[in-house]
Amino acid sequence: MKKLNFTLLVLAFTVMTSFTLLNVNGYEIGSVATDFTLKNIDNTNVSLKDFKSAKGFIVIFTCNHCPYAVAYEDRIMALDKKYKSLGYPVIAINPNNPEKQKEDSFEKMQVRAKEKGFTFPYLFDAGQKIYPQYGATKTPHVYILQKTAKGNIVKYIGAIDDNYSDESAVKVKYVEDAVDALLNNQDVKIKTTKAIGCSIKF
């Protein structure tokens, strides 16, 4: 019985540790983000290398169901409209397991994107392989990448701005400030902020 209890204890610790590692490991400022190939809502596969003329990327882990993500949808669309032509397109990724949250299924992603008129790729992280590489823990969670000779360098991690609930009350636009700095060959002043949103469902 003692041996069985010990085995169960070890198993429980291993599972808890794996979940913890899943959420805390990931990219830091200055990390080189590896490319990925994920399925888009139009059933094509999308990779960062497909964007030949891009200067970088606004990678946003987001989803359908989370009220924080929904609150930011129009702002995400505005970011893509403003910065895509300047070389920093939005790349949205749904990291959630649809078995845990049915509203975040690929089919529901297609419906939501059509309803809102998304102008950016909305990719499905099948098997949840990409978000742990980044270290994303929330929806939404933003990673700004700058394309360089060394690869796509992480320049900012965190929230879109400082007020998810009221766009009119936003005082600091973290993502816009970061991309504007990069476009002007300046250092990003605020490199990390706390992402506010729903926990990723795995």
PDB file of N, CA and C in Angstrom, residues 12-60:
ATOM      1  N   ALA A  12       1.375  12.248  -9.433  1.00  0.00           N
ATOM      2  CA  ALA A  12       0.680  13.531  -9.268  1.00  0.00           C
ATOM      3  C   ALA A  12       1.662  14.694  -9.371  1.00  0.00           C
ATOM      4  N   PHE A  13       2.824  14.544  -8.746  1.00  0.00           N
ATOM      5  CA  PHE A  13       3.846  15.591  -8.799  1.00  0.00           C
ATOM      6  C   PHE A  13       4.327  15.811 -10.223  1.00  0.00           C
ATOM      7  N   THR A  14       4.513  14.710 -10.959  1.00  0.00           N
ATOM      8  CA  THR A  14       4.970  14.801 -12.341  1.00  0.00           C
ATOM      9  C   THR A  14       3.970  15.546 -13.201  1.00  0.00           C
ATOM     10  N   VAL A  15       2.696  15.237 -13.023  1.00  0.00           N
ATOM     11  CA  VAL A  15       1.644  15.900 -13.798  1.00  0.00           C
ATOM     12  C   VAL A  15       1.592  17.382 -13.463  1.00  0.00           C
ATOM     13  N   MET A  16       1.624  17.697 -12.154  1.00  0.00           N
ATOM     14  CA  MET A  16       1.569  19.095 -11.729  1.00  0.00           C
ATOM     15  C   MET A  16       2.777  19.865 -12.245  1.00  0.00           C
ATOM     16  N   THR A  17       3.935  19.239 -12.201  1.00  0.00           N
ATOM     17  CA  THR A  17       5.158  19.880 -12.664  1.00  0.00           C
ATOM     18  C   THR A  17       5.095  20.150 -14.153  1.00  0.00           C
ATOM     19  N   SER A  18       4.579  19.179 -14.905  1.00  0.00           N
ATOM     20  CA  SER A  18       4.491  19.352 -16.349  1.00  0.00           C
ATOM     21  C   SER A  18       3.564  20.498 -16.698  1.00  0.00           C
ATOM     22  N   PHE A  19       2.450  20.634 -15.963  1.00  0.00           N
ATOM     23  CA  PHE A  19       1.534  21.743 -16.210  1.00  0.00           C
ATOM     24  C   PHE A  19       2.197  23.059 -15.853  1.00  0.00           C
ATOM     25  N   THR A  20       2.951  23.057 -14.759  1.00  0.00           N
ATOM     26  CA  THR A  20       3.630  24.287 -14.349  1.00  0.00           C
ATOM     27  C   THR A  20       4.653  24.707 -15.383  1.00  0.00           C
ATOM     28  N   LEU A  21       5.443  23.745 -15.858  1.00  0.00           N
ATOM     29  CA  LEU A  21       6.450  24.045 -16.856  1.00  0.00           C
ATOM     30  C   LEU A  21       5.816  24.539 -18.138  1.00  0.00           C
ATOM     31  N   LEU A  22       4.658  23.973 -18.455  1.00  0.00           N
ATOM     32  CA  LEU A  22       3.960  24.361 -19.662  1.00  0.00           C
ATOM     33  C   LEU A  22       3.635  25.843 -19.644  1.00  0.00           C
ATOM     34  N   ASN A  23       3.384  26.382 -18.464  1.00  0.00           N
ATOM     35  CA  ASN A  23       2.943  27.755 -18.357  1.00  0.00           C
ATOM     36  C   ASN A  23       4.063  28.746 -18.093  1.00  0.00           C
ATOM     37  N   VAL A  24       5.204  28.310 -17.550  1.00  0.00           N
ATOM     38  CA  VAL A  24       6.230  29.274 -17.182  1.00  0.00           C
ATOM     39  C   VAL A  24       7.390  29.301 -18.164  1.00  0.00           C
ATOM     40  N   ASN A  25       7.635  28.245 -18.894  1.00  0.00           N
ATOM     41  CA  ASN A  25       8.699  28.259 -19.873  1.00  0.00           C
ATOM     42  C   ASN A  25       8.244  29.028 -21.102  1.00  0.00           C
ATOM     43  N   GLY A  26       9.188  29.563 -21.835  1.00  0.00           N
ATOM     44  CA  GLY A  26       8.825  30.277 -23.049  1.00  0.00           C
ATOM     45  C   GLY A  26       9.841  31.346 -23.381  1.00  0.00           C
ATOM     46  N   TYR A  27       9.500  32.163 -24.330  1.00  0.00           N
ATOM     47  CA  TYR A  27      10.405  33.197 -24.807  1.00  0.00           C
ATOM     48  C   TYR A  27      10.543  34.350 -23.820  1.00  0.00           C
ATOM     49  N   GLU A  28      11.706  34.966 -23.876  1.00  0.00           N
ATOM     50  CA  GLU A  28      11.979  36.189 -23.136  1.00  0.00           C
ATOM     51  C   GLU A  28      12.333  37.272 -24.147  1.00  0.00           C
ATOM     52  N   ILE A  29      12.453  38.487 -23.702  1.00  0.00           N
ATOM     53  CA  ILE A  29      12.882  39.567 -24.584  1.00  0.00           C
ATOM     54  C   ILE A  29      14.275  39.225 -25.124  1.00  0.00           C
ATOM     55  N   GLY A  30      14.421  39.267 -26.431  1.00  0.00           N
ATOM     56  CA  GLY A  30      15.692  38.925 -27.064  1.00  0.00           C
ATOM     57  C   GLY A  30      15.757  37.512 -27.584  1.00  0.00           C
ATOM     58  N   SER A  31      14.772  36.680 -27.225  1.00  0.00           N
ATOM     59  CA  SER A  31      14.732  35.303 -27.735  1.00  0.00           C
ATOM     60  C   SER A  31      14.462  35.313 -29.240  1.00  0.00           C
ATOM     61  N   VAL A  32      14.942  34.276 -29.913  1.00  0.00           N
ATOM     62  CA  VAL A  32      14.633  34.081 -31.326  1.00  0.00           C
ATOM     63  C   VAL A  32      13.442  33.141 -31.411  1.00  0.00           C
ATOM     64  N   ALA A  33      12.355  33.626 -31.944  1.00  0.00           N
ATOM     65  CA  ALA A  33      11.142  32.822 -32.046  1.00  0.00           C
ATOM     66  C   ALA A  33      11.216  31.920 -33.274  1.00  0.00           C
ATOM     67  N   THR A  34      11.037  30.642 -33.064  1.00  0.00           N
ATOM     68  CA  THR A  34      11.054  29.715 -34.191  1.00  0.00           C
ATOM     69  C   THR A  34       9.782  29.872 -35.011  1.00  0.00           C
ATOM     70  N   ASP A  35       9.878  29.553 -36.285  1.00  0.00           N
ATOM     71  CA  ASP A  35       8.722  29.637 -37.161  1.00  0.00           C
ATOM     72  C   ASP A  35       7.765  28.489 -36.858  1.00  0.00           C
ATOM     73  N   PHE A  36       6.569  28.577 -37.391  1.00  0.00           N
ATOM     74  CA  PHE A  36       5.573  27.526 -37.203  1.00  0.00           C
ATOM     75  C   PHE A  36       4.722  27.437 -38.466  1.00  0.00           C
ATOM     76  N   THR A  37       4.013  26.351 -38.589  1.00  0.00           N
ATOM     77  CA  THR A  37       3.043  26.182 -39.672  1.00  0.00           C
ATOM     78  C   THR A  37       1.740  25.739 -39.040  1.00  0.00           C
ATOM     79  N   LEU A  38       0.728  26.613 -39.108  1.00  0.00           N
ATOM     80  CA  LEU A  38      -0.561  26.333 -38.493  1.00  0.00           C
ATOM     81  C   LEU A  38      -1.685  26.549 -39.499  1.00  0.00           C
ATOM     82  N   LYS A  39      -2.789  25.869 -39.252  1.00  0.00           N
ATOM     83  CA  LYS A  39      -3.944  25.952 -40.140  1.00  0.00           C
ATOM     84  C   LYS A  39      -4.733  27.233 -39.904  1.00  0.00           C
ATOM     85  N   ASN A  40      -4.979  27.953 -40.997  1.00  0.00           N
ATOM     86  CA  ASN A  40      -5.752  29.185 -40.940  1.00  0.00           C
ATOM     87  C   ASN A  40      -7.237  28.880 -41.142  1.00  0.00           C
ATOM     88  N   ILE A  41      -8.081  29.843 -40.835  1.00  0.00           N
ATOM     89  CA  ILE A  41      -9.527  29.650 -40.966  1.00  0.00           C
ATOM     90  C   ILE A  41      -9.968  29.415 -42.406  1.00  0.00           C
ATOM     91  N   ASP A  42      -9.122  29.770 -43.387  1.00  0.00           N
ATOM     92  CA  ASP A  42      -9.461  29.513 -44.793  1.00  0.00           C
ATOM     93  C   ASP A  42      -8.937  28.160 -45.260  1.00  0.00           C
ATOM     94  N   ASN A  43      -8.476  27.349 -44.278  1.00  0.00           N
ATOM     95  CA  ASN A  43      -7.981  25.983 -44.532  1.00  0.00           C
ATOM     96  C   ASN A  43      -6.625  25.942 -45.232  1.00  0.00           C
ATOM     97  N   THR A  44      -5.932  27.065 -45.294  1.00  0.00           N
ATOM     98  CA  THR A  44      -4.560  27.067 -45.781  1.00  0.00           C
ATOM     99  C   THR A  44      -3.615  26.998 -44.592  1.00  0.00           C
ATOM    100  N   ASN A  45      -2.381  26.597 -44.839  1.00  0.00           N
ATOM    101  CA  ASN A  45      -1.366  26.593 -43.792  1.00  0.00           C
ATOM    102  C   ASN A  45      -0.574  27.895 -43.856  1.00  0.00           C
ATOM    103  N   VAL A  46      -0.326  28.465 -42.691  1.00  0.00           N
ATOM    104  CA  VAL A  46       0.367  29.757 -42.623  1.00  0.00           C
ATOM    105  C   VAL A  46       1.632  29.630 -41.781  1.00  0.00           C
ATOM    106  N   SER A  47       2.716  30.202 -42.300  1.00  0.00           N
ATOM    107  CA  SER A  47       3.992  30.278 -41.582  1.00  0.00           C
ATOM    108  C   SER A  47       4.486  31.715 -41.623  1.00  0.00           C
ATOM    109  N   LEU A  48       5.315  32.087 -40.677  1.00  0.00           N
ATOM    110  CA  LEU A  48       5.864  33.435 -40.670  1.00  0.00           C
ATOM    111  C   LEU A  48       6.711  33.691 -41.916  1.00  0.00           C
ATOM    112  N   LYS A  49       7.366  32.655 -42.396  1.00  0.00           N
ATOM    113  CA  LYS A  49       8.223  32.825 -43.572  1.00  0.00           C
ATOM    114  C   LYS A  49       7.429  33.166 -44.831  1.00  0.00           C
ATOM    115  N   ASP A  50       6.122  32.982 -44.790  1.00  0.00           N
ATOM    116  CA  ASP A  50       5.280  33.326 -45.944  1.00  0.00           C
ATOM    117  C   ASP A  50       5.224  34.837 -46.169  1.00  0.00           C
ATOM    118  N   PHE A  51       5.486  35.605 -45.114  1.00  0.00           N
ATOM    119  CA  PHE A  51       5.367  37.064 -45.182  1.00  0.00           C
ATOM    120  C   PHE A  51       6.726  37.662 -45.553  1.00  0.00           C
ATOM    121  N   LYS A  52       7.037  37.595 -46.841  1.00  0.00           N
ATOM    122  CA  LYS A  52       8.370  37.967 -47.321  1.00  0.00           C
ATOM    123  C   LYS A  52       8.720  39.419 -47.035  1.00  0.00           C
ATOM    124  N   SER A  53       7.755  40.308 -47.161  1.00  0.00           N
ATOM    125  CA  SER A  53       8.041  41.745 -47.013  1.00  0.00           C
ATOM    126  C   SER A  53       7.848  42.254 -45.590  1.00  0.00           C
ATOM    127  N   ALA A  54       7.469  41.379 -44.673  1.00  0.00           N
ATOM    128  CA  ALA A  54       7.225  41.811 -43.292  1.00  0.00           C
ATOM    129  C   ALA A  54       8.514  42.246 -42.609  1.00  0.00           C
ATOM    130  N   LYS A  55       8.398  43.257 -41.773  1.00  0.00           N
ATOM    131  CA  LYS A  55       9.517  43.695 -40.941  1.00  0.00           C
ATOM    132  C   LYS A  55       9.467  43.023 -39.574  1.00  0.00           C
ATOM    133  N   GLY A  56       8.319  42.475 -39.274  1.00  0.00           N
ATOM    134  CA  GLY A  56       8.101  41.801 -37.998  1.00  0.00           C
ATOM    135  C   GLY A  56       6.655  41.362 -37.902  1.00  0.00           C
ATOM    136  N   PHE A  57       6.237  40.990 -36.696  1.00  0.00           N
ATOM    137  CA  PHE A  57       4.897  40.441 -36.523  1.00  0.00           C
ATOM    138  C   PHE A  57       4.328  40.825 -35.162  1.00  0.00           C
ATOM    139  N   ILE A  58       3.008  40.992 -35.136  1.00  0.00           N
ATOM    140  CA  ILE A  58       2.278  41.153 -33.879  1.00  0.00           C
ATOM    141  C   ILE A  58       1.539  39.837 -33.663  1.00  0.00           C
ATOM    142  N   VAL A  59       2.156  38.935 -32.932  1.00  0.00           N
ATOM    143  CA  VAL A  59       1.577  37.616 -32.681  1.00  0.00           C
ATOM    144  C   VAL A  59       0.695  37.710 -31.440  1.00  0.00           C
ATOM    145  N   ILE A  60      -0.583  37.370 -31.604  1.00  0.00           N
ATOM    146  CA  ILE A  60      -1.529  37.486 -30.492  1.00  0.00           C
ATOM    147  C   ILE A  60      -2.228  36.155 -30.263  1.00  0.00           C
TER     148      ILE A  60
END
